[in-house]
Amino acid sequence: MSDDAPFLRACRRQPVPHTPIWVMRQAGRYLPEYRAVRERFSFLELCKTPEAACEVTVQPIDRLGVDAAILFADILLVLEPLQLGLVFSPGDGPSLENPIRRPEDVGRMPRIDVGDALAYVFETVGLVRSALAGRVPLIGFAGAPFTLAAYAIEGGGSRNYLATKRFLLEYPDAWNDLMARLVDVTVEYLTHQVRAGAQALQLFDSWVGHLAPDDYRSAVLPHMKTLFSRLPPTVPVIHFGTGTAGIIEAMAEAGGDVVGLDWRITLSEGWRRVGYDRAVQGNLDPTILFAPFPIIRSKVRALLEEAAGRPGHIANLGHGVLPGTPVDGVRCLVDAVHEFSGDT
Ligand code: CP3
């Protein structure tokens, strides 16, 4: 029944009654009902309280009419049991107090039982499936190994990823060991999410576009191929990155049923280069949601023209919705995608 949902059909490049849309970071601070729940918990507590995480996962379904839910969690949660000292401090984003600096730090990470260490996530998945009652499919997710490694090595966000790039060039063996460990953990993590009820998966390689194409090919692509080959074959997988115009063919080669694009490339060029044997997701600039409705609607029209009616387009932003975005702007986006692509 929900196998027939437009979102899942589009992932498989089957015809749909309207172009499905969901929005990255659709559960978040721009929503007043999210902020109300968040007043009662720190961010990590919210992730670790399945009832509350379920509530904020479902909020945007009711409020926006999107075609998929995404599990409320964070890509960095897996780094906590790896003992990297994950902290979300209000205001300045996530940091890792015990980052990887030397090759020997990689071997110091414990081997973990993901089913146990992240049990709260799988419990949330189960609760969300019940709460959604088949209305829309649930997307599970994980950070891709490069993006996780970048946080682990930098100790937080970064402007130029100097420490990560030095590490991968200077210590290729330790880098490959780190990536292989992150692949193992990610496969286990996503497999548990699917067992718990996730109906699609997204791998967030948010910062991989910072790499030169030859470094992507040598330091990341082989690990991504291994990762994709080990994921459950039963659910579609979205492979997302930003700033990837220089490596998009290599990302498609690595794997994924759906390739995520951001706004620095046109959807038509991105899709042509990814190949029409894949679906694509994206790719509006999140800042357009601050514009007056007629502008948002014209951007949606242009986006759908780029997709040219080809089956296998999932509408989305090219990256997460920004804090402070007007909720009505997001609603306008969702409605316009449905209106302009629908048969009603
Ligand atoms: O998309 C969703 O609605 C599902 C939940 C989700 C969150 N983070 C919740 C969150 C998802 C899929 C993520 C993924 C994530 N987390 C990524 C990949 C996507 C991307 O944006 O590139 C990254 C890089 C992170 C790491 C992270 N978590 C950062 C950099 C930050 C701080 C920046 C910010 O927006 O505050 C977080 C915190 C975070 N994760 C928030 C939310 C709703 C804000 C926390 C709060 O309520 O204060």
Short mmCIF file of C-alpha atoms and ligand atoms in Angstrom, two decimals:
data_model
loop_
_atom_site.label_atom_id
_atom_site.label_comp_id
_atom_site.label_asym_id
_atom_site.label_seq_id
_atom_site.Cartn_x
_atom_site.Cartn_y
_atom_site.Cartn_z
CA MET A 1 0.00 0.00 0.00
CA SER A 2 2.50 2.67 1.09
CA ASP A 3 4.89 1.01 -1.40
CA ASP A 4 2.79 2.89 -3.91
CA ALA A 5 3.50 6.27 -2.32
CA PRO A 6 4.62 8.88 -4.88
CA PHE A 7 7.93 9.36 -3.06
CA LEU A 8 8.84 5.65 -3.28
CA ARG A 9 7.58 5.40 -6.86
CA ALA A 10 9.76 8.37 -7.87
CA CYS A 11 12.80 6.76 -6.18
CA ARG A 12 12.19 3.79 -8.52
CA ARG A 13 11.60 6.11 -11.53
CA GLN A 14 7.99 5.01 -11.90
CA PRO A 15 5.26 7.43 -13.05
CA VAL A 16 3.63 9.46 -10.27
CA PRO A 17 0.36 11.42 -9.90
CA HIS A 18 2.40 14.46 -8.80
CA THR A 19 6.08 15.18 -8.19
CA PRO A 20 6.77 14.20 -4.59
CA ILE A 21 8.48 16.71 -2.33
CA TRP A 22 10.06 16.71 1.09
CA VAL A 23 12.44 19.26 2.55
CA MET A 24 15.81 18.60 4.16
CA ARG A 25 15.69 19.74 7.80
CA GLN A 26 11.92 19.90 7.56
CA ALA A 27 11.81 19.23 11.30
CA GLY A 28 13.64 22.13 12.85
CA ARG A 29 13.83 25.55 14.36
CA TYR A 30 11.88 27.41 11.68
CA LEU A 31 8.77 25.57 12.97
CA PRO A 32 7.21 27.08 16.13
CA GLU A 33 5.90 23.68 17.20
CA TYR A 34 9.48 22.31 17.03
CA ARG A 35 10.76 25.20 19.14
CA ALA A 36 8.02 24.49 21.70
CA VAL A 37 9.18 20.86 22.11
CA ARG A 38 12.82 21.94 22.06
CA GLU A 39 12.23 24.20 25.08
CA ARG A 40 11.77 21.07 27.16
CA PHE A 41 14.95 19.25 26.01
CA SER A 42 18.50 19.89 24.92
CA PHE A 43 19.08 18.80 21.30
CA LEU A 44 20.78 15.52 22.34
CA GLU A 45 18.05 14.77 24.90
CA LEU A 46 15.46 15.33 22.19
CA CYS A 47 17.23 12.84 19.89
CA LYS A 48 17.39 10.34 22.76
CA THR A 49 13.74 10.63 23.81
CA PRO A 50 11.86 8.51 21.25
CA GLU A 51 8.37 9.91 22.01
CA ALA A 52 9.57 13.50 21.56
CA ALA A 53 11.72 12.67 18.52
CA CYS A 54 8.68 10.97 17.02
CA GLU A 55 6.55 14.04 17.67
CA VAL A 56 8.93 16.40 15.87
CA THR A 57 9.37 13.94 12.99
CA VAL A 58 5.63 14.01 12.34
CA GLN A 59 5.09 17.77 12.82
CA PRO A 60 6.06 18.80 9.26
CA ILE A 61 3.79 16.13 7.75
CA ASP A 62 0.78 17.74 9.38
CA ARG A 63 1.93 21.31 8.81
CA LEU A 64 3.38 21.18 5.28
CA GLY A 65 1.77 18.27 3.44
CA VAL A 66 5.15 16.85 2.35
CA ASP A 67 5.34 13.41 0.71
CA ALA A 68 7.87 11.83 3.07
CA ALA A 69 8.94 12.02 6.70
CA ILE A 70 12.59 12.00 7.73
CA LEU A 71 13.60 10.50 11.03
CA PHE A 72 14.51 13.11 13.62
CA ALA A 73 18.10 12.40 14.64
CA ASP A 74 21.52 13.72 13.63
CA ILE A 75 24.34 12.40 11.46
CA LEU A 76 26.79 12.91 14.33
CA LEU A 77 25.03 10.63 16.86
CA VAL A 78 27.16 7.62 15.82
CA LEU A 79 30.30 9.53 16.84
CA GLU A 80 29.18 9.57 20.49
CA PRO A 81 29.61 5.82 21.21
CA LEU A 82 32.88 6.01 19.23
CA GLN A 83 33.99 8.18 22.16
CA LEU A 84 34.83 11.28 20.21
CA GLY A 85 33.10 13.48 22.80
CA LEU A 86 30.07 14.78 20.91
CA VAL A 87 28.68 18.06 22.24
CA PHE A 88 25.94 20.27 20.83
CA SER A 89 26.42 23.65 22.45
CA PRO A 90 23.63 26.17 21.99
CA GLY A 91 24.59 28.75 19.39
CA ASP A 92 27.79 27.37 17.92
CA GLY A 93 26.80 24.01 16.47
CA PRO A 94 28.24 20.57 17.16
CA SER A 95 31.77 19.85 18.31
CA LEU A 96 33.87 16.81 19.14
CA GLU A 97 35.98 17.31 22.22
CA ASN A 98 38.16 14.27 21.57
CA PRO A 99 38.90 14.51 17.84
CA ILE A 100 41.12 12.28 15.72
CA ARG A 101 44.43 14.06 15.26
CA ARG A 102 47.05 11.31 14.85
CA PRO A 103 46.97 8.00 12.96
CA GLU A 104 47.00 6.06 16.27
CA ASP A 105 43.77 7.80 17.36
CA VAL A 106 41.85 5.71 14.80
CA GLY A 107 42.68 2.43 16.55
CA ARG A 108 41.60 3.91 19.88
CA MET A 109 37.99 4.13 18.78
CA PRO A 110 36.08 1.25 20.40
CA ARG A 111 34.36 -1.42 18.33
CA ILE A 112 30.70 -0.84 19.15
CA ASP A 113 27.45 -2.75 19.03
CA VAL A 114 25.39 -0.27 17.03
CA GLY A 115 22.09 -2.04 17.78
CA ASP A 116 22.71 -1.40 21.44
CA ALA A 117 24.48 1.97 21.38
CA LEU A 118 21.86 3.64 19.17
CA ALA A 119 18.81 1.64 20.30
CA TYR A 120 16.95 4.91 20.97
CA VAL A 121 17.07 5.73 17.24
CA PHE A 122 15.51 2.40 16.24
CA GLU A 123 12.83 2.84 18.89
CA THR A 124 11.99 6.24 17.36
CA VAL A 125 11.73 4.65 13.90
CA GLY A 126 9.13 2.17 15.21
CA LEU A 127 7.11 4.88 16.95
CA VAL A 128 7.15 7.08 13.84
CA ARG A 129 5.91 4.26 11.60
CA SER A 130 2.96 3.74 13.95
CA ALA A 131 2.26 7.48 14.20
CA LEU A 132 2.35 7.92 10.44
CA ALA A 133 -0.01 4.98 9.94
CA GLY A 134 0.94 4.71 6.26
CA ARG A 135 0.27 8.37 5.41
CA VAL A 136 3.76 8.92 3.97
CA PRO A 137 6.94 6.81 3.88
CA LEU A 138 9.70 7.27 6.46
CA ILE A 139 13.27 8.07 5.38
CA GLY A 140 16.09 6.88 7.64
CA PHE A 141 19.55 8.38 7.26
CA ALA A 142 23.20 8.45 8.20
CA GLY A 143 26.19 10.65 7.57
CA ALA A 144 28.45 9.32 4.84
CA PRO A 145 31.92 8.28 6.01
CA PHE A 146 33.79 11.25 4.51
CA THR A 147 31.52 13.80 6.18
CA LEU A 148 31.66 11.91 9.49
CA ALA A 149 35.46 11.63 9.23
CA ALA A 150 35.67 15.36 8.53
CA TYR A 151 33.79 16.14 11.77
CA ALA A 152 35.85 13.55 13.66
CA ILE A 153 39.15 15.05 12.46
CA GLU A 154 38.28 18.76 12.47
CA GLY A 155 36.49 18.48 15.82
CA GLY A 156 33.53 20.38 14.38
CA GLY A 157 32.53 22.29 11.28
CA SER A 158 35.26 23.78 9.12
CA ARG A 159 35.82 26.37 6.44
CA ASN A 160 38.50 24.63 4.38
CA TYR A 161 38.87 21.10 5.83
CA LEU A 162 42.64 21.50 6.16
CA ALA A 163 43.08 18.92 8.95
CA THR A 164 40.95 16.34 7.09
CA LYS A 165 42.78 16.81 3.79
CA ARG A 166 46.20 16.71 5.44
CA PHE A 167 45.21 13.52 7.25
CA LEU A 168 44.02 11.73 4.12
CA LEU A 169 47.12 12.75 2.14
CA GLU A 170 49.71 12.18 4.88
CA TYR A 171 48.31 9.05 6.49
CA PRO A 172 46.54 7.07 3.77
CA ASP A 173 46.59 3.82 5.77
CA ALA A 174 45.06 5.39 8.87
CA TRP A 175 42.57 7.24 6.64
CA ASN A 176 41.50 3.99 4.96
CA ASP A 177 41.21 2.30 8.34
CA LEU A 178 39.04 5.18 9.62
CA MET A 179 36.83 5.10 6.51
CA ALA A 180 36.50 1.28 6.69
CA ARG A 181 35.43 1.49 10.34
CA LEU A 182 32.90 4.19 9.53
CA VAL A 183 31.57 2.08 6.64
CA ASP A 184 31.07 -0.87 9.03
CA VAL A 185 29.27 1.26 11.61
CA THR A 186 27.10 2.96 8.95
CA VAL A 187 26.06 -0.32 7.33
CA GLU A 188 25.02 -1.69 10.71
CA TYR A 189 23.26 1.55 11.67
CA LEU A 190 21.24 1.77 8.46
CA THR A 191 20.42 -1.95 8.45
CA HIS A 192 18.95 -1.59 11.94
CA GLN A 193 16.93 1.44 10.78
CA VAL A 194 15.47 -0.60 7.91
CA ARG A 195 14.66 -3.51 10.25
CA ALA A 196 12.90 -1.05 12.55
CA GLY A 197 10.78 0.28 9.67
CA ALA A 198 12.68 2.88 7.58
CA GLN A 199 11.35 2.68 3.99
CA ALA A 200 14.14 4.62 2.25
CA LEU A 201 17.59 5.80 3.28
CA GLN A 202 19.60 8.94 2.67
CA LEU A 203 23.37 9.17 3.00
CA PHE A 204 24.42 12.74 3.77
CA ASP A 205 27.87 13.45 2.34
CA SER A 206 27.29 17.13 2.99
CA TRP A 207 30.89 18.37 2.74
CA VAL A 208 32.36 15.99 0.14
CA GLY A 209 32.20 18.74 -2.51
CA HIS A 210 35.25 20.30 -0.85
CA LEU A 211 37.46 17.56 -2.32
CA ALA A 212 39.35 17.72 -5.60
CA PRO A 213 37.97 15.10 -8.02
CA ASP A 214 41.11 12.91 -7.91
CA ASP A 215 41.06 12.86 -4.09
CA TYR A 216 37.38 11.92 -4.14
CA ARG A 217 38.20 9.06 -6.49
CA SER A 218 41.10 7.71 -4.46
CA ALA A 219 40.11 8.45 -0.85
CA VAL A 220 36.31 8.23 -0.83
CA LEU A 221 34.80 6.46 -3.84
CA PRO A 222 36.07 2.90 -3.07
CA HIS A 223 34.64 3.14 0.46
CA MET A 224 31.31 4.44 -0.83
CA LYS A 225 31.10 1.54 -3.29
CA THR A 226 31.63 -0.92 -0.44
CA LEU A 227 29.03 0.86 1.67
CA PHE A 228 26.35 0.84 -1.03
CA SER A 229 27.02 -2.82 -1.87
CA ARG A 230 26.36 -3.79 1.76
CA LEU A 231 23.09 -1.90 2.34
CA PRO A 232 19.77 -3.76 2.42
CA PRO A 233 18.60 -4.11 -1.21
CA THR A 234 14.96 -3.73 -0.17
CA VAL A 235 14.82 0.07 0.16
CA PRO A 236 15.89 2.91 -2.17
CA VAL A 237 18.96 4.88 -1.16
CA ILE A 238 19.52 8.60 -1.79
CA HIS A 239 23.14 9.74 -2.17
CA PHE A 240 23.35 13.41 -1.22
CA GLY A 241 26.15 15.96 -1.26
CA THR A 242 26.60 19.69 -1.81
CA GLY A 243 28.97 21.57 -4.09
CA THR A 244 29.42 18.35 -6.04
CA ALA A 245 29.35 19.67 -9.63
CA GLY A 246 32.98 18.55 -10.10
CA ILE A 247 32.44 15.00 -8.84
CA ILE A 248 28.84 14.19 -9.69
CA GLU A 249 29.66 11.38 -12.14
CA ALA A 250 31.96 9.78 -9.56
CA MET A 251 29.26 10.04 -6.88
CA ALA A 252 26.77 8.34 -9.19
CA GLU A 253 29.36 5.65 -9.92
CA ALA A 254 29.77 5.10 -6.16
CA GLY A 255 26.08 4.27 -5.85
CA GLY A 256 22.58 5.28 -4.89
CA ASP A 257 19.18 4.87 -6.53
CA VAL A 258 18.69 8.63 -6.22
CA VAL A 259 21.40 11.29 -6.42
CA GLY A 260 20.89 14.55 -4.53
CA LEU A 261 21.85 17.79 -6.29
CA ASP A 262 22.27 21.30 -4.95
CA TRP A 263 21.50 24.59 -6.73
CA ARG A 264 25.02 25.24 -7.98
CA ILE A 265 24.22 22.94 -10.91
CA THR A 266 21.03 22.99 -12.97
CA LEU A 267 18.82 19.96 -12.44
CA SER A 268 18.88 19.17 -16.16
CA GLU A 269 22.68 19.21 -16.38
CA GLY A 270 23.00 17.28 -13.11
CA TRP A 271 20.56 14.61 -14.25
CA ARG A 272 22.22 14.24 -17.66
CA ARG A 273 25.60 13.75 -15.97
CA VAL A 274 24.26 11.41 -13.27
CA GLY A 275 22.54 9.35 -15.96
CA TYR A 276 18.87 8.76 -16.63
CA ASP A 277 19.12 5.30 -15.06
CA ARG A 278 18.97 7.09 -11.68
CA ALA A 279 16.45 9.30 -10.00
CA VAL A 280 17.49 12.77 -8.81
CA GLN A 281 16.52 14.87 -5.81
CA GLY A 282 16.62 18.63 -5.42
CA ASN A 283 17.62 21.29 -5.99
CA LEU A 284 16.23 24.72 -5.09
CA ASP A 285 18.30 27.29 -3.22
CA PRO A 286 16.95 27.38 0.39
CA THR A 287 17.11 31.20 0.40
CA ILE A 288 14.27 31.48 -2.16
CA LEU A 289 11.86 30.54 0.64
CA PHE A 290 12.38 34.04 2.06
CA ALA A 291 11.09 35.55 -1.22
CA PRO A 292 7.49 36.61 -1.99
CA PHE A 293 5.20 33.76 -3.04
CA PRO A 294 5.14 34.64 -6.79
CA ILE A 295 8.93 34.26 -6.88
CA ILE A 296 8.82 30.93 -5.05
CA ARG A 297 6.16 29.74 -7.50
CA SER A 298 8.18 30.81 -10.53
CA LYS A 299 11.26 28.99 -9.18
CA VAL A 300 9.15 25.84 -8.75
CA ARG A 301 7.86 26.14 -12.32
CA ALA A 302 11.42 26.48 -13.62
CA LEU A 303 12.55 23.50 -11.54
CA LEU A 304 9.79 21.27 -12.92
CA GLU A 305 10.69 22.39 -16.44
CA GLU A 306 14.27 21.30 -15.79
CA ALA A 307 12.95 17.86 -14.82
CA ALA A 308 11.00 17.81 -18.11
CA GLY A 309 8.33 15.38 -16.87
CA ARG A 310 10.83 12.53 -16.73
CA PRO A 311 9.89 9.99 -14.03
CA GLY A 312 12.31 9.95 -11.11
CA HIS A 313 12.41 13.53 -9.84
CA ILE A 314 11.96 14.12 -6.11
CA ALA A 315 11.60 17.84 -5.44
CA ASN A 316 13.56 19.22 -2.50
CA LEU A 317 15.87 22.05 -1.61
CA GLY A 318 19.54 21.64 -2.49
CA HIS A 319 20.42 21.72 1.25
CA GLY A 320 18.60 22.13 4.55
CA VAL A 321 15.90 24.70 5.24
CA LEU A 322 17.51 27.67 7.02
CA PRO A 323 16.55 28.75 10.54
CA GLY A 324 14.22 31.77 10.30
CA THR A 325 12.61 30.58 7.05
CA PRO A 326 8.92 31.65 6.94
CA VAL A 327 6.76 28.56 7.40
CA ASP A 328 4.34 29.96 4.81
CA GLY A 329 7.17 30.06 2.28
CA VAL A 330 7.81 26.34 2.79
CA ARG A 331 4.08 25.65 2.52
CA CYS A 332 3.99 27.69 -0.71
CA LEU A 333 6.84 25.57 -2.11
CA VAL A 334 5.12 22.27 -1.30
CA ASP A 335 1.76 23.43 -2.67
CA ALA A 336 3.31 24.79 -5.87
CA VAL A 337 5.15 21.52 -6.57
CA HIS A 338 1.91 19.59 -6.14
CA GLU A 339 -0.17 22.09 -8.14
CA PHE A 340 2.16 22.44 -11.13
CA SER A 341 3.02 18.75 -11.42
CA GLY A 342 -0.37 17.26 -10.53
CA ASP A 343 -3.17 15.98 -12.66
CA THR A 344 -5.83 17.78 -10.61
O1 CP3 B 1 16.08 16.81 8.16
C1 CP3 B 1 15.45 16.63 9.22
O2 CP3 B 1 14.44 17.29 9.52
C2 CP3 B 1 15.84 15.47 10.11
C3 CP3 B 1 16.77 15.74 11.17
C4 CP3 B 1 18.21 16.10 10.88
C5 CP3 B 1 18.95 16.95 11.73
N1 CP3 B 1 20.25 16.96 11.33
C6 CP3 B 1 18.40 17.66 12.89
C7 CP3 B 1 19.15 18.79 13.47
C8 CP3 B 1 19.08 15.66 9.89
C9 CP3 B 1 18.81 14.78 8.69
C10 CP3 B 1 20.37 16.21 10.19
C11 CP3 B 1 21.58 15.91 9.39
C12 CP3 B 1 22.80 16.65 9.67
N2 CP3 B 1 23.32 17.03 10.87
C13 CP3 B 1 23.74 17.01 8.68
C14 CP3 B 1 23.61 16.67 7.22
C15 CP3 B 1 22.69 17.62 6.53
C16 CP3 B 1 23.30 18.95 6.30
O3 CP3 B 1 22.73 19.94 6.79
O4 CP3 B 1 24.31 19.00 5.58
C17 CP3 B 1 24.80 17.68 9.30
C18 CP3 B 1 26.03 18.27 8.62
C19 CP3 B 1 24.53 17.67 10.69
C20 CP3 B 1 25.39 18.21 11.77
C21 CP3 B 1 24.69 19.27 12.52
N3 CP3 B 1 23.66 19.07 13.42
C22 CP3 B 1 24.98 20.65 12.51
C23 CP3 B 1 26.06 21.30 11.64
C24 CP3 B 1 24.10 21.25 13.40
C25 CP3 B 1 24.13 22.69 13.84
C26 CP3 B 1 23.69 23.60 12.77
C27 CP3 B 1 22.28 23.96 13.03
O5 CP3 B 1 21.50 23.93 12.07
O6 CP3 B 1 22.03 24.31 14.18
C28 CP3 B 1 23.25 20.27 13.93
C29 CP3 B 1 22.12 20.45 14.87
C30 CP3 B 1 20.77 20.04 14.38
N4 CP3 B 1 20.49 18.86 13.75
C31 CP3 B 1 19.55 20.77 14.52
C32 CP3 B 1 18.54 19.99 13.98
C33 CP3 B 1 17.07 20.29 13.95
C34 CP3 B 1 19.39 22.11 15.22
C35 CP3 B 1 19.45 21.83 16.68
C36 CP3 B 1 18.59 22.72 17.51
O7 CP3 B 1 17.37 22.48 17.65
O8 CP3 B 1 19.16 23.65 18.09
#
